[in-house]
Coordinates of N, CA and C in Angstrom, one line a residue:
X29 N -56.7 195.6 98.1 CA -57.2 195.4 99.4 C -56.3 196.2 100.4
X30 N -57.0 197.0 101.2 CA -55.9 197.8 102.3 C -56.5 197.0 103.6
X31 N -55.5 196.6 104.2 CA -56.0 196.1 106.1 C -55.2 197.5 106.6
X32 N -55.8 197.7 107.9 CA -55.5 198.8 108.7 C -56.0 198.5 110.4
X33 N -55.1 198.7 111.1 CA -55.3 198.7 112.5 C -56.7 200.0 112.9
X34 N -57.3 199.4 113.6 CA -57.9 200.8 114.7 C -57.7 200.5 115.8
X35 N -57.1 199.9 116.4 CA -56.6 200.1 118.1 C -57.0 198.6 118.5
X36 N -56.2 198.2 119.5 CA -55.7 197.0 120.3 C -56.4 195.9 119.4
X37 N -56.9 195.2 119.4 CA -56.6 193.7 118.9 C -57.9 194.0 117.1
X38 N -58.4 195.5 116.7 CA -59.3 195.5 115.7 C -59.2 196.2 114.7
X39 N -58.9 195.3 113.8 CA -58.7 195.6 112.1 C -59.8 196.0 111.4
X40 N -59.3 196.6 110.0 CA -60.2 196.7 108.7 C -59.5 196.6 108.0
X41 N -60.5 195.6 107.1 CA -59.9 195.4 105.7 C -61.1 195.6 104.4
X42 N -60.0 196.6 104.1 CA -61.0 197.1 102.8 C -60.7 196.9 101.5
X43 N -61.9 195.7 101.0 CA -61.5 195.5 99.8 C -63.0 196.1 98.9
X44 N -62.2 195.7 97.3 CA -63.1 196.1 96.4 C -63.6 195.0 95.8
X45 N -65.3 194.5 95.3 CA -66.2 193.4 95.5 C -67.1 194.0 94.6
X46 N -67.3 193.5 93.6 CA -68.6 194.0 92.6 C -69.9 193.8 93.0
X47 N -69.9 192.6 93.8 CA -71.0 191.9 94.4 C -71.0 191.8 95.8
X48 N -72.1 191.9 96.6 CA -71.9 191.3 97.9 C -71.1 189.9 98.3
X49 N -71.4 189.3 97.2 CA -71.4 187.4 97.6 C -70.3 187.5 97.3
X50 N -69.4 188.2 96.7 CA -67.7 188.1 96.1 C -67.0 188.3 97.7
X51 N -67.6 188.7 98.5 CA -66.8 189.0 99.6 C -66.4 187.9 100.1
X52 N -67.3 187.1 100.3 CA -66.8 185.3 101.1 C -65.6 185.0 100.6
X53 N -65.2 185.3 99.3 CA -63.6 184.6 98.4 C -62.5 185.3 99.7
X54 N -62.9 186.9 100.0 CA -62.2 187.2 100.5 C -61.9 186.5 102.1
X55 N -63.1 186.5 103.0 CA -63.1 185.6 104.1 C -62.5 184.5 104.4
X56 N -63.1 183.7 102.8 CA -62.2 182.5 103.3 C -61.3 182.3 103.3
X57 N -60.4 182.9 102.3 CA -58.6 183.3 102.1 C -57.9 183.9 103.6
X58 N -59.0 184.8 103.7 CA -58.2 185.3 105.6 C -58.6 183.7 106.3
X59 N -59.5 183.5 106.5 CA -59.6 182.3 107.2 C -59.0 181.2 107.0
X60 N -59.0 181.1 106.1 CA -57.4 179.8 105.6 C -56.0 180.2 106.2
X61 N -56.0 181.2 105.8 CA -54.2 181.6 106.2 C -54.2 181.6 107.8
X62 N -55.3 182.3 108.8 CA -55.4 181.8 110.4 C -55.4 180.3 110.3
X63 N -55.8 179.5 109.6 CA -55.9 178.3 109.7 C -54.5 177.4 109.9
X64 N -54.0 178.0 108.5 CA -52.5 177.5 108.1 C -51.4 177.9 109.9
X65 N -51.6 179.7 110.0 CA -51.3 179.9 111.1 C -50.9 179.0 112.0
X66 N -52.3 178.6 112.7 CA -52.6 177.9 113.8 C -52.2 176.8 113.7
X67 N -52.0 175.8 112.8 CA -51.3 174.5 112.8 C -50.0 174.4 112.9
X68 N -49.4 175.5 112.8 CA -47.5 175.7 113.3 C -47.3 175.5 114.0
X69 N -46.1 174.5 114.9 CA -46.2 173.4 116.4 C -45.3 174.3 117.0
X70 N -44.6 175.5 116.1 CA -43.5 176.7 117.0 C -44.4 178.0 117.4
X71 N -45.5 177.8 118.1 CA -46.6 178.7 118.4 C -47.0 178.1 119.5
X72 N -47.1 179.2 120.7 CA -47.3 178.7 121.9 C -48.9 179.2 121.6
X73 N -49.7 179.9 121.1 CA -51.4 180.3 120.8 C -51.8 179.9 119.5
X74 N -53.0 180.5 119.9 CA -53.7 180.7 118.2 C -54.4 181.4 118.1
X75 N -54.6 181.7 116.6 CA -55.7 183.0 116.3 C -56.9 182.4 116.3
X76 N -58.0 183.5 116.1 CA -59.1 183.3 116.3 C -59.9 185.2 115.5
X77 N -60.7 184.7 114.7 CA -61.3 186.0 114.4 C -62.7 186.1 114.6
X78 N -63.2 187.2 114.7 CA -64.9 187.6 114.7 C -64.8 188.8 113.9
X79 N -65.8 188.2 113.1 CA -65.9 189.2 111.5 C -67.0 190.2 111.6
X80 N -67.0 191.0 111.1 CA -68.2 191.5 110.7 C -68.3 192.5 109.3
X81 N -68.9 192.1 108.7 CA -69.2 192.8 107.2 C -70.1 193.7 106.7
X82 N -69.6 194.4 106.5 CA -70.7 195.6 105.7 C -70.2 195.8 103.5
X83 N -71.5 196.3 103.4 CA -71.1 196.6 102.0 C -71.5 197.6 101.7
X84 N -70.9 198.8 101.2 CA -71.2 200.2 100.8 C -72.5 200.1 99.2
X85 N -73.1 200.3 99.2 CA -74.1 200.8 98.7 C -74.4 201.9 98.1
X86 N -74.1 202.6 96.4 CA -73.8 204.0 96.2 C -75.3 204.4 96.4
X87 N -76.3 203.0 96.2 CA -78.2 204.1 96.4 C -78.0 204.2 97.6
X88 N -77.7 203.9 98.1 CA -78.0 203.9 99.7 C -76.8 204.7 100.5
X89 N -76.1 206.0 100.0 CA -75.0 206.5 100.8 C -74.6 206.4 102.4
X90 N -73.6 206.4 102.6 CA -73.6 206.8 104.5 C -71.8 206.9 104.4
X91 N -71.5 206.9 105.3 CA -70.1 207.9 105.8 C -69.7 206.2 106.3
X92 N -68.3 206.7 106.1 CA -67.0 205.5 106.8 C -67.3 205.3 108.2
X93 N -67.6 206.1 108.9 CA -67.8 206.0 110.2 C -68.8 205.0 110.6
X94 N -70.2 205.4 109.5 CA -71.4 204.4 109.7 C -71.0 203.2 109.4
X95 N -70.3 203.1 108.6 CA -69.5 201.5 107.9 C -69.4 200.8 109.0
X96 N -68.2 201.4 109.2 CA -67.2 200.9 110.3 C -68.6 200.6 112.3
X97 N -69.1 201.3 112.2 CA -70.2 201.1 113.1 C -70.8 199.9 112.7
X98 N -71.5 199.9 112.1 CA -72.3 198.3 111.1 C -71.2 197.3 111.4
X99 N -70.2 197.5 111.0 CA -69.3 196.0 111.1 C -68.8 195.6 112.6
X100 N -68.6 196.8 113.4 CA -68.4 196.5 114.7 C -69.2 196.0 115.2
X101 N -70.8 196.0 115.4 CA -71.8 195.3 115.8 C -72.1 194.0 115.5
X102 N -71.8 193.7 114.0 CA -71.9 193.0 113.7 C -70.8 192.0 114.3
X103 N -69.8 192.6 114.0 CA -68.8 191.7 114.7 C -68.9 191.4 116.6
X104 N -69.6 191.8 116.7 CA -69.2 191.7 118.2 C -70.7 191.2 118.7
X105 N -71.4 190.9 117.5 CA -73.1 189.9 117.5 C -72.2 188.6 117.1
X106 N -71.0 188.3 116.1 CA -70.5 187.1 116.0 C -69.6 186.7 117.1
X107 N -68.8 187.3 118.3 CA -68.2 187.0 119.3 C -69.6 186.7 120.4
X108 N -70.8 186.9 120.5 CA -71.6 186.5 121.6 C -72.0 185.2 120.7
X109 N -72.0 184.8 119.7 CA -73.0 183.9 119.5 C -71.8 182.9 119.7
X110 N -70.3 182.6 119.3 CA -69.3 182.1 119.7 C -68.9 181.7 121.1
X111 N -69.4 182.7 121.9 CA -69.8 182.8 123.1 C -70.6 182.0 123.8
X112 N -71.8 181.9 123.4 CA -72.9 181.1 123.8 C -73.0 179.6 122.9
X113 N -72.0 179.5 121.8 CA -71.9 178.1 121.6 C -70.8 177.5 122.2
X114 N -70.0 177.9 123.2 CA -68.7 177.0 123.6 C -67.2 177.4 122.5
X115 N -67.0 178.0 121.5 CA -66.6 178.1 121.1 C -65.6 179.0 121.4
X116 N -64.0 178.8 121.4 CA -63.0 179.2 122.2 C -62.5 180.5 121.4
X117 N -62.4 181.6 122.1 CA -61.7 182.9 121.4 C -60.1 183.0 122.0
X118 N -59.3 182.4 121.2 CA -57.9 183.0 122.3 C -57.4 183.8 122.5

C-alpha cells in the first residue's frame, strides 16, 4: 500500500485488492487508527476523513488522472452529505 499527499489537507492511498469488497478491510483499518487517534486526551483536535473510492478495472481502462477524478467527487459527495446530516468535519 503507498499513501501519498496531493496538496493541503488530500491524500491517496493506493492499495492492491483482488476484489472490490476487499477494499472496506482497508477503510476500516484507516478508520480505526483515526479512531484510536482521536481518543488521546494530549490532543487539542481531531481527525476526521471523507473517502472516496474508485477501483481500476483492466476491461474498462482509463488513466490515473480519471481515478483520482472519480475519487475526488466522490469524496467531496461524502463531505456534503456529512454536511447536511450535522455531522462535524474538524
Amino acid at each position: 500500500m503507498q499513501i501519498s499527499r496531493i496538496g493541503g489537507d488530500e491524500f491517496v492511498i493506493l492499495g492492491v485488492v483482488e476484489k472490490e469488497e476487499d477494499k472496506d478491510e482497508i477503510l476500516n483499518r484507516l478508520r480505526h487508527k483515526v479512531e484510536i487517534s482521536n481518543q488521546r486526551k494530549d490532543k487539542a483536535y481531531k481527525l476526521s476523513l471523507s473517502i472516496g473510492t474508485v477501483f481500476y478495472n483492466p476491461e474498462s481502462p482509463c488513466s490515473i488522472e480519471e481515478l483520482l477524478q472519480m475519487a475526488d467527487k466522490m469524496m467531496y459527495e461524502e463531505k456534503k452529505r456529512k454536511k447536511e446530516a450535522g455531522i462535524n468535519n474538524y
